[in-house]
Coordinates of C-alpha atoms in Angstrom, one line a residue:
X1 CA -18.8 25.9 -11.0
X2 CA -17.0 28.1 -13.6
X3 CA -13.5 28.5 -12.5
X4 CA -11.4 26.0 -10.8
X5 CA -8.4 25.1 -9.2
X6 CA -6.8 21.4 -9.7
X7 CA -5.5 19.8 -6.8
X8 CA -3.5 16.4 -7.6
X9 CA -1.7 14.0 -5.5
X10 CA 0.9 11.7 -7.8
X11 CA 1.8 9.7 -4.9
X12 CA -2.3 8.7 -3.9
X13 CA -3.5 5.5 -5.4
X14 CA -4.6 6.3 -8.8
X15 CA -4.0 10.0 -9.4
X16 CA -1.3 9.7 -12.3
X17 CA -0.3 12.3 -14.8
X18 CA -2.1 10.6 -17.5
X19 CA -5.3 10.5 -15.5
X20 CA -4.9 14.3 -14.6
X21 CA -4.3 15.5 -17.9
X22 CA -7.2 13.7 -18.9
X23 CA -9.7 15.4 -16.3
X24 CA -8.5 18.7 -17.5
X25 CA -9.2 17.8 -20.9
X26 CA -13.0 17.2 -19.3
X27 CA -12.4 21.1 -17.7
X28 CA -11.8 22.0 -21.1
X29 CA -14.7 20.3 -22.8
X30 CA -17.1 21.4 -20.1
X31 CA -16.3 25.3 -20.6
X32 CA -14.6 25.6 -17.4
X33 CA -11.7 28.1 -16.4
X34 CA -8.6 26.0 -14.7
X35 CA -7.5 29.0 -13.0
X36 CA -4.5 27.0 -11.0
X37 CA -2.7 23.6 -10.4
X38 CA -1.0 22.3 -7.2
X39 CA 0.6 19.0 -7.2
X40 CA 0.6 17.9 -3.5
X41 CA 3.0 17.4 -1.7
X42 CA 5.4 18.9 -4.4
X43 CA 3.6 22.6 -4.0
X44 CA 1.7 23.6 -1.3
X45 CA -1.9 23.7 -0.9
X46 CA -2.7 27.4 -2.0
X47 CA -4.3 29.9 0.6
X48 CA -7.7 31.3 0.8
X49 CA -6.1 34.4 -0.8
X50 CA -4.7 33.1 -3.9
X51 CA -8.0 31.2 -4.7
X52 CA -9.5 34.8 -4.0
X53 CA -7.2 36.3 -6.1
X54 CA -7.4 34.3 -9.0
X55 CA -11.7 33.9 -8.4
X56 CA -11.8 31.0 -7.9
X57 CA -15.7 29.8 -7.1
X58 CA -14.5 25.6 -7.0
X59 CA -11.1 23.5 -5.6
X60 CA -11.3 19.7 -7.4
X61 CA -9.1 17.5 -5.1
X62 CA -8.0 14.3 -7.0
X63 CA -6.4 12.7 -4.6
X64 CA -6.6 10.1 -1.1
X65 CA -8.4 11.1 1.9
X66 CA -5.0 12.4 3.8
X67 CA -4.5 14.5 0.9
X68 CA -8.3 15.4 1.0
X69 CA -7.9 16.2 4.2
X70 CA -5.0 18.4 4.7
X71 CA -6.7 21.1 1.9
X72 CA -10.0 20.7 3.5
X73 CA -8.5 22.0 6.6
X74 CA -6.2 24.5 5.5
X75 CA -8.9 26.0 3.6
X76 CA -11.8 25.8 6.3
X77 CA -12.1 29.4 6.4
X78 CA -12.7 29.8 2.3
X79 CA -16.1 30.6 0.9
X80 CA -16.0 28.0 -1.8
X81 CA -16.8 24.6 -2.9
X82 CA -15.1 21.6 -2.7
X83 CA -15.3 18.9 -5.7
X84 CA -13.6 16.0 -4.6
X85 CA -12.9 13.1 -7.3
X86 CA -12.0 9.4 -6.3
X87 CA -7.9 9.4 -6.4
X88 CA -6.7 7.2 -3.8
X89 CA -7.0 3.6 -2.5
X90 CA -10.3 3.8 -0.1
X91 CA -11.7 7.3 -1.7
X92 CA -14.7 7.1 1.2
X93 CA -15.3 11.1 1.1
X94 CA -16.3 10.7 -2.7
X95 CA -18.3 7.7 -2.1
X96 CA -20.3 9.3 0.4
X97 CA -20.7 12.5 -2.2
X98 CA -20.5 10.5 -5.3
X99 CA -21.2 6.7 -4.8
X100 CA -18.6 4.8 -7.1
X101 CA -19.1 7.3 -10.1
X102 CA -15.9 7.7 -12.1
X103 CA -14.1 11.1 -12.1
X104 CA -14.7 12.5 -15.4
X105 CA -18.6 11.2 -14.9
X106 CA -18.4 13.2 -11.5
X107 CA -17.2 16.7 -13.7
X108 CA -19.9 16.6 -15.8
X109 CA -22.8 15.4 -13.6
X110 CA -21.0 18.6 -11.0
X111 CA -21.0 21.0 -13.9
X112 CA -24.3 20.2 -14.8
X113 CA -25.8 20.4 -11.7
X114 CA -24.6 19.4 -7.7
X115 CA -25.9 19.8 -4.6
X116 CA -23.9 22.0 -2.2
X117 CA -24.3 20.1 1.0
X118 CA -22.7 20.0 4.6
X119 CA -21.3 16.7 6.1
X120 CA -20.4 15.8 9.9
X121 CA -16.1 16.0 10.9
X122 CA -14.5 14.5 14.1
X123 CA -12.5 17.0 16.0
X124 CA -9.7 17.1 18.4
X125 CA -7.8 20.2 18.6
X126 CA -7.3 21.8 15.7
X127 CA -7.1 18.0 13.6
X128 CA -10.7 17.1 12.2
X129 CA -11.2 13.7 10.5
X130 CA -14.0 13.8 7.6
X131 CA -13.9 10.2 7.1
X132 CA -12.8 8.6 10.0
X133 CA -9.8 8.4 13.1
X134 CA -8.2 6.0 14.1
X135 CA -6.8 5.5 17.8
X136 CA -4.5 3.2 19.6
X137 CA -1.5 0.5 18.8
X138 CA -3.5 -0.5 15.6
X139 CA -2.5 3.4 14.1
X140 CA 1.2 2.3 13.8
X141 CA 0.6 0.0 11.2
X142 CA -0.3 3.3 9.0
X143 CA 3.5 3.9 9.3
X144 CA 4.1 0.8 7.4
X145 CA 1.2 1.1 5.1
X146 CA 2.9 4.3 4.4
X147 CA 6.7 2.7 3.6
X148 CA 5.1 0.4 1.4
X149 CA 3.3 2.9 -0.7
X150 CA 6.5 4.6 -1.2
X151 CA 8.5 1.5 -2.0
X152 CA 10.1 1.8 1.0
X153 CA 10.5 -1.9 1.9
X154 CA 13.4 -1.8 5.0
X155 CA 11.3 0.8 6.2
X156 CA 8.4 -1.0 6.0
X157 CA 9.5 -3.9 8.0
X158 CA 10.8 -2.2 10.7
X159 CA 7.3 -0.1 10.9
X160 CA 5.9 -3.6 10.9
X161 CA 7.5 -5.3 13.5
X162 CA 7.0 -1.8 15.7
X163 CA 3.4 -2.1 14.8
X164 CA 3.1 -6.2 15.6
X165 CA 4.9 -5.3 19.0
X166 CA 2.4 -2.6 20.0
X167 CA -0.5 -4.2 18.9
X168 CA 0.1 -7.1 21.3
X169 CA 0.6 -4.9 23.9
X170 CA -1.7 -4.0 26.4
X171 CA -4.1 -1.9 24.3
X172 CA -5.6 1.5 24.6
X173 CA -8.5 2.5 27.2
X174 CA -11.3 5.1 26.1
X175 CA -13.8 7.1 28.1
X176 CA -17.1 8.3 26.9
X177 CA -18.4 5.1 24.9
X178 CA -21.1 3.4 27.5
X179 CA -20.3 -0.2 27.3
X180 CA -16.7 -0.3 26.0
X181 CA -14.9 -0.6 29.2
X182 CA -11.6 -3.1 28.0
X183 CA -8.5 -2.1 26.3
X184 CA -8.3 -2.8 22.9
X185 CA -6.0 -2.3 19.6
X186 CA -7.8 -0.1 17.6
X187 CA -10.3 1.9 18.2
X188 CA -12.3 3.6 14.9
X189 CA -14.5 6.7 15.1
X190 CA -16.1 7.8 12.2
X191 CA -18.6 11.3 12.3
X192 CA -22.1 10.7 12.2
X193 CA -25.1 13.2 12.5
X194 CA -25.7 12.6 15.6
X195 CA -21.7 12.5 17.1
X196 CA -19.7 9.8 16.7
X197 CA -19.9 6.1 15.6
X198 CA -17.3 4.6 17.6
X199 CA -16.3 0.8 17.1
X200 CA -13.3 -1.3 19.3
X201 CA -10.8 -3.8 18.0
X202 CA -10.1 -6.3 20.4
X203 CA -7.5 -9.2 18.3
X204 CA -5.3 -10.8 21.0
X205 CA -4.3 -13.7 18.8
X206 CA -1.8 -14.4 16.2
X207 CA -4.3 -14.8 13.3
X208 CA -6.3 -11.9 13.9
X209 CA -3.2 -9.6 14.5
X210 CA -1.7 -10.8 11.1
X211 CA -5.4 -10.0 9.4
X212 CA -5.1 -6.8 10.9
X213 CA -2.0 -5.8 9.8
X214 CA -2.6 -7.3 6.6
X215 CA -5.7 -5.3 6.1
X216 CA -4.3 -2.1 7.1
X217 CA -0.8 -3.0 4.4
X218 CA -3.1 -3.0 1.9
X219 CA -5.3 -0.3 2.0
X220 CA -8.5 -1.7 3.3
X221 CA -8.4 -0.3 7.0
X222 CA -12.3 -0.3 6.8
X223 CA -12.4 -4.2 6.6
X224 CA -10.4 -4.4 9.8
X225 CA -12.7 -3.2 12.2
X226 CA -15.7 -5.2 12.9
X227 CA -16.3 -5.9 16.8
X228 CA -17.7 -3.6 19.6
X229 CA -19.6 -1.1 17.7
X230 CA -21.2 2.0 19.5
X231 CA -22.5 5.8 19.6
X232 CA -21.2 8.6 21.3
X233 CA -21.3 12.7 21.7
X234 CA -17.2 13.2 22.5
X235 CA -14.9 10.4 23.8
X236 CA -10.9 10.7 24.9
X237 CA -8.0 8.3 25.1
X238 CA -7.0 7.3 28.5
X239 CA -3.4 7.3 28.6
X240 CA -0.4 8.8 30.4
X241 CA 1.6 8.8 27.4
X242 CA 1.0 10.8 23.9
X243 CA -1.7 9.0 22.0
X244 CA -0.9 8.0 18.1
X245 CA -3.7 9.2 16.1
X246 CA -4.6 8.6 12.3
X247 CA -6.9 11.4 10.9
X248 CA -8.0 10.4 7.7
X249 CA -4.7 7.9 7.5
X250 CA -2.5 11.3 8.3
X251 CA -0.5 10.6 11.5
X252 CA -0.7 12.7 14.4
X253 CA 0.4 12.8 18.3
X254 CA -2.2 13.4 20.5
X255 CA -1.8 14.2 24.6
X256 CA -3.1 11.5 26.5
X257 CA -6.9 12.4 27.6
X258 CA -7.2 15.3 24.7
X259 CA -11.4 14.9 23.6
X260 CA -12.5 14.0 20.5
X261 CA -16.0 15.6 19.7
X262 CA -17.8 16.2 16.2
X263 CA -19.0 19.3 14.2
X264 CA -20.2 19.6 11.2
X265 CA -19.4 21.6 8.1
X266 CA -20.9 24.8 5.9
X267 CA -22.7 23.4 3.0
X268 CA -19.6 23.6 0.9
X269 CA -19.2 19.9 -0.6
X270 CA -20.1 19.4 -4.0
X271 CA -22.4 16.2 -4.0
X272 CA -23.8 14.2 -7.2
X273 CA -25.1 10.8 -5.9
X274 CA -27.6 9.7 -8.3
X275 CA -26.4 12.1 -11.0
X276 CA -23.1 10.9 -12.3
X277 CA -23.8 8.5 -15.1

C-alpha cells in the first residue's frame, strides 16, 4: 500500500469534505503517494487504465455501499486492492473487513499491515451485490429513502405512497429456497460461503408495513428483515413482469425469472479486523 487513489462520495452519509481532507492528511502522515481523486457521482469512477497509468497498487473508497459497489464492479478486472473506509449510513462491507474501526484508525492499521482476503458476491447478470439484494415490493421504498437523502421531500412522498401501495400488494414468489413457498414483500439475500442466505418478509398489516417503511426511510434496512430465514445455491423471482432489484441499495430492473447465484472474489479486499486501534 504505497500509492493510492481516493474515492469519495459527498452525498453518502458521513463522507464530507472536512472528513476527506482529513484522511488525506492521514495519506500524508503515513508516507503514502495520493496519486488521484474522484468525487463520485461528480467524476466518474476511473478505469483500470488510469489506475495502471498512474501505478496505482490501492483504491480507498470512502463512501456507502451503492457507491462501494459501483467501483467494485467497474473495476473487477483490476489487479489491485480495495481499502474501503466506513462513509455511509449502514457501511456493512467495512464492518465485515474492519469491525467498527474509525477510518483514519483503518489507514494506519492498513498501512501497517492488512490481510488481502477474498469475500462471497450475489450475482445476477452482470449486477453482483457484496453486501446484500434486495427483491420484491419492499425494494420501492429505496426510491423514497433515496428522495429523502437528497432533500427531496415531494418526491419522497410520492415514492412513499408507491412503495405503501406495492407493499400491500400481492407480494413476490421465489423459486429455489426449500420451504419458502408464499409470496412475500421483501425478500433479502445476502452471500455467504456456502451460496446464499436468503430471508422472507411477510407484513400484511398496517403496523408492520409502517415499521417497514420506516426502517428502510431511515437507513436501517438490516433491522427490517427478520422472519423466514434460509440457505440456498441460486434462487429466481417468479414473475411475469420486470422484477425491482436493490443491489447494495442501487436500484436495478430485473426480467422476471432471471437467477441469482453467488461467486466469490480474488483476494483483493484489504481487511484489518482486530488491527485497527
Amino acid at each position: 500500500m504505497k500509492r493510492l487513489w481516493f474515492i469519495t462520495n459527498p452525498q453518502s452519509g458521513s463522507a464530507s469534505q472536512e472528513k476527506c481532507e482529513a484522511l488525506e492528511a492521514v495519506f500524508e502522515e503515513r508516507g503514502l503517494a495520493l496519486a488521484g481523486r474522484t468525487g463520485f457521482p461528480r467524476d466518474p469512477i476511473p478505469d483500470r487504465a488510469a489506475l495502471d497509468a498512474a501505478d496505482v497498487d490501492t483504491v480507498v473508497l470512502f463512501a456507502g455501499d451503492g457507491t462501494i459497489n459501483t467501483a467494485l464492479c467497474a473495476l473487477a478486472e483490476w489487479d489491485g486492492a480495495f481499502l474501503i473506509l466506513p462513509g455511509g449510513t449502514m457501511n456493512m462491507l467495512a464492518k465485515i473487513l474492519h469491525g467498527d474501526a474509525h477510518p483514519a484508525a483503518i489507514v494506519h492499521a492498513a498501512h501497517r499491515g492488512a490481510q488481502r482476503v477474498a469475500l462471497p458476491y450475489i450475482e445476477a447478470g452482470a449486477h453482483r451485490a457484496f453486501v446484500g439484494l434486495i427483491l420484491g415490493p419492499a425494494a420501492h421504498w429505496g426510491r423514497a429513502r433515496e428522495a429523502a437523502r437528497a432533500g427531496r421531500i415531494a418526491r419522497m412522498a410520492g415514492a412513499a405512497r408507491n412503495a405503501w401501495r406495492r407493499t400491500f400488494g400481492r407480494g413476490l414468489r421465489v423459486d429455489g429456497v426449500p420451504g419458502m413457498a408464499g409470496r412475500y414483500q421483501a425478500i433479502f439475500a445476502a452471500p455467504a460461503d456456502t451460496g446464499l442466505r436468503v430471508d422472507a418478509i411477510d407484513a400484511r398489516d398496517w403496523a408492520s408495513i409502517a415499521e417497514l417503511g420506516w426502517n428502510w426511510l431511515t437507513g436501517d434496512w438490516v433491522a427490517a428483515r427478520a422472519v423466514t430465514q434460509r440457505q440456498a445455491k441460486r434462487i429466481a423471482p417468479l414473475s411475469r413482469h420486470p422484477v425491482l432489484a436493490l443491489f447494495d441499495g442501487e436500484p436495478v430492473t430485473l426480467d422476471g425469472g432471471t437467477p441469482v447465484g453467488s461467486g466469490v472474489t480474488r483476494p483483493i479486499f484489504l481487511a484489518t479486523l482486530g488491527d485497527a486501534a
